[in-house]
């Protein structure tokens, strides 16, 4: 079953390759409901969301749903791990969006897995959590958009049990800011990060993009992460283990 859901200002795509129709419908309903709950709690575009109200100081953390404390703790971990290149307060305002989407996708994937639907993928705006292989001996294949050539593919990530996230200028222009300088990050056109859990991979992809030229050494030193990047002139680089993930 394939299903597309419009939520959080983007499209979430589900591709489920096993299970009975009733099981799929039930688990998919839970996953979709979860995404809408996340949007209601964390949307910075909704003035009545708990995160918006927390950011304005109208309520304290104790008055928020428990997921807010969980996400903010994860944001603090990501900030420490990236030397401050990830932040939940870009420009000083509370906005954990850089981690929330990956976290929500990973949790939606876990809901499907818990229901026995292990052969699935969940894609939210190009960031993907992959379950088991779609068929025996066959990997999932995730195309990475070329940031300088609209409609073209720069590379393909192949495998299962992977998380894939891309940050760059292809969709939204120069929207990622280096929190250390306050200036838009301009050293890269795109950076794709591959790991196992999308919560960290999505947040780290944003941070690594902001690092620019320092990103390669940072990813090489990190456990369980690989990267592929392209510069504004079309040059590419990849970490040592990335080639084994392509196909």
Coordinates of C-alpha atoms in Angstrom, one line a residue:
X1 CA 0.0 0.0 0.0
X2 CA 1.1 3.5 -0.8
X3 CA -0.3 6.5 1.0
X4 CA 0.5 10.3 0.9
X5 CA -0.4 12.6 3.8
X6 CA -0.2 16.4 3.7
X7 CA 0.9 17.5 7.1
X8 CA 3.6 19.8 8.7
X9 CA 3.6 21.8 5.5
X10 CA 4.9 19.0 3.4
X11 CA 4.0 15.5 2.0
X12 CA 4.6 12.3 4.0
X13 CA 4.7 9.2 1.8
X14 CA 4.2 5.7 3.2
X15 CA 5.2 2.6 1.1
X16 CA 4.2 -0.6 2.9
X17 CA 5.1 -4.0 1.3
X18 CA 3.8 -6.6 3.8
X19 CA 0.8 -7.2 6.0
X20 CA -2.9 -7.8 5.6
X21 CA -5.2 -5.0 4.5
X22 CA -6.8 -4.6 7.9
X23 CA -3.5 -4.6 9.7
X24 CA -2.1 -2.0 7.3
X25 CA -5.1 0.3 7.6
X26 CA -5.0 0.2 11.4
X27 CA -1.3 0.8 11.7
X28 CA -1.3 3.4 9.0
X29 CA -4.1 5.2 10.7
X30 CA -2.1 5.3 13.9
X31 CA 1.0 6.6 12.1
X32 CA -0.9 9.3 10.3
X33 CA -2.7 10.4 13.5
X34 CA 0.7 10.6 15.2
X35 CA 2.1 13.0 12.5
X36 CA -1.0 15.3 12.9
X37 CA -0.5 15.3 16.7
X38 CA 3.2 16.3 16.2
X39 CA 2.1 19.1 13.9
X40 CA -0.4 20.3 16.5
X41 CA 2.1 20.3 19.3
X42 CA 5.2 21.6 17.6
X43 CA 4.1 23.8 14.7
X44 CA 5.7 27.2 15.0
X45 CA 3.1 28.5 12.5
X46 CA 0.2 27.8 14.8
X47 CA 0.1 30.5 17.5
X48 CA -1.9 28.2 19.8
X49 CA 0.6 25.2 19.6
X50 CA 2.3 24.4 22.9
X51 CA 5.7 25.1 21.4
X52 CA 4.6 28.5 20.2
X53 CA 3.1 29.3 23.6
X54 CA 6.2 28.0 25.3
X55 CA 8.4 30.2 23.1
X56 CA 6.4 33.3 24.0
X57 CA 6.7 32.4 27.7
X58 CA 2.9 32.0 28.1
X59 CA 3.3 28.5 29.6
X60 CA 6.2 26.5 31.2
X61 CA 7.6 23.2 30.1
X62 CA 5.6 21.4 32.7
X63 CA 2.3 22.6 31.1
X64 CA 3.4 21.2 27.7
X65 CA 2.7 17.6 26.4
X66 CA 5.5 15.3 27.5
X67 CA 6.8 15.0 23.9
X68 CA 8.0 18.6 24.2
X69 CA 10.5 17.9 27.0
X70 CA 11.7 14.8 25.1
X71 CA 12.3 16.8 21.9
X72 CA 14.1 19.6 23.7
X73 CA 16.3 17.1 25.5
X74 CA 17.2 15.6 22.1
X75 CA 17.9 19.0 20.7
X76 CA 20.4 19.7 23.6
X77 CA 22.1 16.4 22.8
X78 CA 22.3 17.3 19.1
X79 CA 23.7 20.8 20.0
X80 CA 26.4 19.2 22.1
X81 CA 27.3 16.6 19.5
X82 CA 27.7 19.2 16.7
X83 CA 29.6 21.8 18.6
X84 CA 26.6 24.2 18.5
X85 CA 26.0 23.9 14.8
X86 CA 22.6 22.5 15.6
X87 CA 20.3 24.7 17.7
X88 CA 16.7 24.7 18.8
X89 CA 16.8 28.5 19.0
X90 CA 17.9 29.8 15.6
X91 CA 18.0 33.6 15.8
X92 CA 17.1 33.3 19.5
X93 CA 13.5 32.1 19.0
X94 CA 12.4 28.6 20.1
X95 CA 12.1 26.4 17.0
X96 CA 13.0 22.7 17.3
X97 CA 11.8 22.0 13.7
X98 CA 15.2 20.9 12.6
X99 CA 14.8 17.8 14.7
X100 CA 11.1 17.3 15.0
X101 CA 10.4 16.1 11.5
X102 CA 13.0 13.3 11.6
X103 CA 11.9 12.4 15.1
X104 CA 8.3 12.2 13.9
X105 CA 9.2 10.1 10.9
X106 CA 11.3 7.7 12.9
X107 CA 8.4 7.2 15.4
X108 CA 5.9 6.7 12.6
X109 CA 8.2 4.0 11.2
X110 CA 8.4 2.4 14.7
X111 CA 4.6 2.3 14.9
X112 CA 4.5 0.3 11.6
X113 CA 7.3 -2.0 12.8
X114 CA 5.5 -2.7 16.1
X115 CA 2.4 -3.7 14.1
X116 CA 4.5 -6.3 12.2
X117 CA 4.7 -4.2 9.0
X118 CA 8.5 -4.3 8.7
X119 CA 8.9 -3.9 5.0
X120 CA 8.1 -0.2 4.7
X121 CA 9.5 3.2 4.1
X122 CA 8.4 6.6 5.4
X123 CA 9.4 9.7 3.5
X124 CA 8.7 13.2 4.8
X125 CA 9.8 15.9 2.4
X126 CA 12.7 13.8 1.1
X127 CA 13.9 12.6 4.5
X128 CA 13.4 8.9 4.8
X129 CA 13.4 6.1 7.3
X130 CA 13.7 2.6 5.7
X131 CA 12.5 -0.6 7.3
X132 CA 13.4 -4.1 6.1
X133 CA 14.0 -4.8 2.4
X134 CA 10.9 -4.4 0.2
X135 CA 11.4 -7.9 -1.1
X136 CA 14.1 -10.7 -0.5
X137 CA 17.4 -9.7 -2.0
X138 CA 16.1 -6.3 -3.1
X139 CA 17.1 -3.0 -1.5
X140 CA 15.2 0.2 -1.2
X141 CA 16.6 2.9 -3.5
X142 CA 16.5 6.5 -2.5
X143 CA 17.3 9.1 -5.2
X144 CA 19.2 12.2 -4.0
X145 CA 18.1 15.4 -5.8
X146 CA 20.8 17.3 -7.7
X147 CA 20.8 20.8 -6.1
X148 CA 22.0 22.5 -9.2
X149 CA 20.0 20.7 -11.9
X150 CA 16.2 20.6 -11.1
X151 CA 14.8 17.2 -11.8
X152 CA 18.1 15.4 -11.9
X153 CA 19.5 12.9 -9.5
X154 CA 22.9 13.4 -8.0
X155 CA 23.3 9.9 -6.5
X156 CA 21.3 7.0 -5.2
X157 CA 21.4 5.4 -1.7
X158 CA 20.5 1.7 -1.7
X159 CA 19.8 -0.5 1.4
X160 CA 17.5 -1.3 4.2
X161 CA 17.2 -0.3 7.9
X162 CA 18.7 3.1 6.9
X163 CA 17.8 6.7 7.6
X164 CA 18.6 9.3 4.9
X165 CA 18.3 13.1 5.2
X166 CA 19.4 15.8 2.8
X167 CA 19.9 19.5 3.6
X168 CA 20.6 22.1 0.9
X169 CA 19.4 24.9 -1.3
X170 CA 17.5 23.0 -3.9
X171 CA 14.0 23.4 -2.4
X172 CA 14.1 26.4 -0.1
X173 CA 17.2 28.4 -1.2
X174 CA 19.8 29.5 1.3
X175 CA 17.7 29.0 4.4
X176 CA 20.2 27.3 6.7
X177 CA 22.1 29.7 8.9
X178 CA 25.5 29.1 10.6
X179 CA 24.5 29.8 14.2
X180 CA 28.1 30.8 15.0
X181 CA 28.1 33.7 12.5
X182 CA 24.4 34.4 11.9
X183 CA 25.1 34.3 8.1
X184 CA 23.5 31.8 5.6
X185 CA 25.7 28.7 5.1
X186 CA 27.0 29.0 1.6
X187 CA 30.0 26.5 1.3
X188 CA 27.8 23.6 0.2
X189 CA 24.8 23.3 -2.2
X190 CA 23.6 20.1 -0.5
X191 CA 24.7 17.5 2.0
X192 CA 23.1 14.0 2.4
X193 CA 23.6 12.1 5.6
X194 CA 23.0 8.4 6.0
X195 CA 22.7 6.5 9.3
X196 CA 20.3 4.3 11.1
X197 CA 17.9 6.6 13.0
X198 CA 16.3 9.6 11.4
X199 CA 16.0 11.7 14.5
X200 CA 19.7 12.2 14.7
X201 CA 20.4 11.9 11.0
X202 CA 18.0 14.7 10.1
X203 CA 19.3 17.1 12.8
X204 CA 22.9 16.3 12.0
X205 CA 22.4 16.8 8.3
X206 CA 21.3 20.4 9.0
X207 CA 24.2 20.9 11.3
X208 CA 26.8 19.4 8.9
X209 CA 25.5 21.6 6.1
X210 CA 26.1 24.6 8.3
X211 CA 29.6 23.4 9.0
X212 CA 30.5 23.7 5.3
X213 CA 34.0 22.5 4.6
X214 CA 34.5 21.1 8.2
X215 CA 31.6 18.7 7.7
X216 CA 33.6 15.9 6.1
X217 CA 36.0 15.5 9.0
X218 CA 33.1 15.7 11.5
X219 CA 31.1 13.0 9.8
X220 CA 34.2 10.8 9.3
X221 CA 34.8 11.0 13.1
X222 CA 31.2 10.2 14.0
X223 CA 30.0 6.6 14.6
X224 CA 27.6 5.1 12.1
X225 CA 27.3 8.1 9.7
X226 CA 28.2 8.6 6.1
X227 CA 27.8 11.7 3.9
X228 CA 27.7 12.8 0.3
X229 CA 28.0 16.5 -0.5
X230 CA 28.0 18.9 -3.5
X231 CA 29.5 22.4 -3.6
X232 CA 27.9 25.4 -5.4
X233 CA 30.3 24.8 -8.3
X234 CA 29.2 21.2 -8.7
X235 CA 32.2 19.5 -7.1
X236 CA 31.4 16.5 -4.9
X237 CA 32.9 14.7 -1.9
X238 CA 31.9 11.7 0.1
X239 CA 33.0 10.0 3.3
X240 CA 35.0 6.8 3.2
X241 CA 32.1 4.4 3.7
X242 CA 29.5 6.1 1.5
X243 CA 30.3 4.2 -1.7
X244 CA 29.0 0.9 -0.2
X245 CA 25.6 2.6 0.3
X246 CA 25.1 3.4 -3.3
X247 CA 23.6 1.3 -6.1

